[in-house]
PDB file of C-alpha atoms in Angstrom:
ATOM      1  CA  UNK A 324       1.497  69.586 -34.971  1.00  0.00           C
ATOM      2  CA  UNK A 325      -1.548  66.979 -35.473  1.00  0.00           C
ATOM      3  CA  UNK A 326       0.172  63.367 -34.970  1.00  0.00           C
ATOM      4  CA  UNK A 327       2.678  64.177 -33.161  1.00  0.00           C
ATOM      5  CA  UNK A 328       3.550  62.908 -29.919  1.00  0.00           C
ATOM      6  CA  UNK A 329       5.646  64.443 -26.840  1.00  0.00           C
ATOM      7  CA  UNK A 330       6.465  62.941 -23.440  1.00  0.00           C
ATOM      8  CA  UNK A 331       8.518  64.854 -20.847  1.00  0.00           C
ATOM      9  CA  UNK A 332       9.681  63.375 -17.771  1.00  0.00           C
ATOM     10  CA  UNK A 333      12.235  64.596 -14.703  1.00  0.00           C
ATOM     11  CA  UNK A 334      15.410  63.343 -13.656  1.00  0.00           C
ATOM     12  CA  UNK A 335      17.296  63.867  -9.973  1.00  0.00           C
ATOM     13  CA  UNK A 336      17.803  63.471  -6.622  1.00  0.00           C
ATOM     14  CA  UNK A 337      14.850  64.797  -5.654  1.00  0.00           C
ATOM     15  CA  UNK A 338      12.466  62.969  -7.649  1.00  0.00           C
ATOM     16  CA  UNK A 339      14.246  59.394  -6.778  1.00  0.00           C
ATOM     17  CA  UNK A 340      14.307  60.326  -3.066  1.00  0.00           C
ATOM     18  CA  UNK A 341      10.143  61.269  -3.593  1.00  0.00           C
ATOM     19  CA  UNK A 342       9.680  58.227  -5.483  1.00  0.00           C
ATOM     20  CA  UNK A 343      11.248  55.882  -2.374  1.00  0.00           C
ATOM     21  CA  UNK A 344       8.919  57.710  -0.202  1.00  0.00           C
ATOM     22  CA  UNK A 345       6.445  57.202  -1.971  1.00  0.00           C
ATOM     23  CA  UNK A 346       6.735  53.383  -2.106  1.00  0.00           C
ATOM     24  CA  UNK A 347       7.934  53.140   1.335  1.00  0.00           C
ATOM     25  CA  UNK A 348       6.448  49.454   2.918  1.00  0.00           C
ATOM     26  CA  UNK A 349       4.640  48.691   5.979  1.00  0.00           C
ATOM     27  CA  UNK A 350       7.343  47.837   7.940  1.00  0.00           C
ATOM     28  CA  UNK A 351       8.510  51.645   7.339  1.00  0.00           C
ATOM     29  CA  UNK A 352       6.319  54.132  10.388  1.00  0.00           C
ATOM     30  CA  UNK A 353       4.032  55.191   7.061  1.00  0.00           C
ATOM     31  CA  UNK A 354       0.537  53.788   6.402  1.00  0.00           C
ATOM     32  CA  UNK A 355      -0.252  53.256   2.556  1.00  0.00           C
ATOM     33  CA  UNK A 356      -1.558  56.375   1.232  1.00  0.00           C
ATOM     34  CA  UNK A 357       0.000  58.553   3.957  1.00  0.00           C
ATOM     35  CA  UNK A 358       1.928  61.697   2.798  1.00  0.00           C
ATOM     36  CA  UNK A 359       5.781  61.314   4.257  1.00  0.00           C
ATOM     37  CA  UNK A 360       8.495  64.535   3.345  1.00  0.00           C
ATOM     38  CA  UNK A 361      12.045  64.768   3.562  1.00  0.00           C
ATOM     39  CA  UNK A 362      13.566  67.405   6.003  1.00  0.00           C
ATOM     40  CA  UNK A 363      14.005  69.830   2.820  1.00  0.00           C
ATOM     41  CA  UNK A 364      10.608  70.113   2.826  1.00  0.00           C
ATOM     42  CA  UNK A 365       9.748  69.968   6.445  1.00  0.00           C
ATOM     43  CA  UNK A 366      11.939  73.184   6.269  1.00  0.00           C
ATOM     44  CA  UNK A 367       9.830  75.079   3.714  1.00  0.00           C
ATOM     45  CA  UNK A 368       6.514  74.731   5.236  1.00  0.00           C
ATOM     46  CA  UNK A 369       6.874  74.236   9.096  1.00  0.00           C
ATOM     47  CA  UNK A 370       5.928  77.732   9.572  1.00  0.00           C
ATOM     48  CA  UNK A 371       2.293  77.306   7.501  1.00  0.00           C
ATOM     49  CA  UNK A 372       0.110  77.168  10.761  1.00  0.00           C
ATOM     50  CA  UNK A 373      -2.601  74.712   9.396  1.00  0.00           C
ATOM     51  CA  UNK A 374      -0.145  71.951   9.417  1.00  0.00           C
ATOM     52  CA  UNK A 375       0.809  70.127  11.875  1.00  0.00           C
ATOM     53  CA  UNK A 376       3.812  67.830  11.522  1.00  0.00           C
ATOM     54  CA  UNK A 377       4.798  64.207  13.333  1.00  0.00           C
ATOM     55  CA  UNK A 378       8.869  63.527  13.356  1.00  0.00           C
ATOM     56  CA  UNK A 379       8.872  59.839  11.925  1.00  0.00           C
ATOM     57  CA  UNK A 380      13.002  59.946  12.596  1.00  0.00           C
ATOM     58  CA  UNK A 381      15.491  58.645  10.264  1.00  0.00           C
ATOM     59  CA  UNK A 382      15.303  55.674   7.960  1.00  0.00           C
ATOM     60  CA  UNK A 383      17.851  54.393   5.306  1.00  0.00           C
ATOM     61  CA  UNK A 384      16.734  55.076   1.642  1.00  0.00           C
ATOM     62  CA  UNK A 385      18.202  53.153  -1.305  1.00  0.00           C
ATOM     63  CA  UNK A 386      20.256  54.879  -3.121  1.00  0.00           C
ATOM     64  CA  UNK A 387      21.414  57.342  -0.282  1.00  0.00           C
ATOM     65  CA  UNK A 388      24.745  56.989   1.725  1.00  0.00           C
ATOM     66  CA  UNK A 389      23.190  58.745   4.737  1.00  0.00           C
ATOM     67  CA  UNK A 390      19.975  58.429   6.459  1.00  0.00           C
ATOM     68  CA  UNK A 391      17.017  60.585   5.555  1.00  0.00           C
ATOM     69  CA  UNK A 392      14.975  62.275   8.127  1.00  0.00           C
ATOM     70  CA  UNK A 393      11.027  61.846   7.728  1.00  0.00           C
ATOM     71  CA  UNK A 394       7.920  64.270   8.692  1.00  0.00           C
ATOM     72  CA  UNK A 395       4.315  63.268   8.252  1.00  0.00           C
ATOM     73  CA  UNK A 396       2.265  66.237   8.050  1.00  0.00           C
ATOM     74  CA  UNK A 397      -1.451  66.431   9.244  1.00  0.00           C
ATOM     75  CA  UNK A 398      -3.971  68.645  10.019  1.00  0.00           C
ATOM     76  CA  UNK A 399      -6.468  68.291  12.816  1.00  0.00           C
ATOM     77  CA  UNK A 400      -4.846  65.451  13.435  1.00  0.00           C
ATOM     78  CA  UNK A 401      -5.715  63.927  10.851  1.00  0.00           C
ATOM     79  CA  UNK A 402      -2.544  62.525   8.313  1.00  0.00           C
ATOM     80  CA  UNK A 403      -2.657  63.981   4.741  1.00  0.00           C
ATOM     81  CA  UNK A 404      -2.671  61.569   2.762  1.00  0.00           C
ATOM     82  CA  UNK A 405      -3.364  60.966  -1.349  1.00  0.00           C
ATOM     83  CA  UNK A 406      -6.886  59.222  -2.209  1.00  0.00           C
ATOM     84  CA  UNK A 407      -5.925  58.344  -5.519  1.00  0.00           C
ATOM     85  CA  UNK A 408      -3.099  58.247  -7.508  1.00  0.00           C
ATOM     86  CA  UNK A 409      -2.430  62.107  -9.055  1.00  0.00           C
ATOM     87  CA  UNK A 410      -5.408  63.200  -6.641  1.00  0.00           C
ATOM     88  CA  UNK A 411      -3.848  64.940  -3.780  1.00  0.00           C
ATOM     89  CA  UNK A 412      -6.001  66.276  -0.777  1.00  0.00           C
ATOM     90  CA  UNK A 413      -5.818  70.119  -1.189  1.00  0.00           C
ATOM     91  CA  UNK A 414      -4.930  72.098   1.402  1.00  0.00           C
ATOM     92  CA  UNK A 415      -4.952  75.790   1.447  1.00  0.00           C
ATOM     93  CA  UNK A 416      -2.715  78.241   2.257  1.00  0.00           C
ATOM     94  CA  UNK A 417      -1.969  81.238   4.181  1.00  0.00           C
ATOM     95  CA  UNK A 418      -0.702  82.880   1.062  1.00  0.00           C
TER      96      UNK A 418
END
């Protein structure tokens, strides 16, 4: 209804170990802007053939008792990486 106002937001895992990615510092085998995933999702899309995909190893995340293992994915060997914030380069799929 008019006036009324909603926010939604998402709890988990997940989104805190995206969110330490995300803000990972220099000192960290990530340039600013660069695109770094977790092994989950490493899994999920190493088969899509337009990627290609650099192991960064294993760093400690706060918050985790174990170390997380890091991919950077590119293509043309080029890094992916986010212009802006909540503009993501689009790639497209084999789907």
């Amino acid at each position: 209804s008019k006036g009324v106002r909603r926010e939604y937001g998402i709890l988990g895992d997940k989104v805190n170990l995206s969110a330490r990615l995300m803000g990972m510092s220099k000192k960290n085998p990530v340039k600013l802007g660069e695109v770094v995933v977790d092994n989950s999702v490493y899994i999920r899309s190493r088969k899509e053939i337009r990627i290609e995909w650099t192991d960064l190893g294993w760093i400690w995340v706060k918050g985790k008792a174990d170390k997380v293992h890091i991919w950077r994915p590119a293509r043309n060997n080029i890094p992916i990486s986010a212009h802006k914030i909540g503009q993501a380069v689009y790639l497209e799929t084999s789907d």
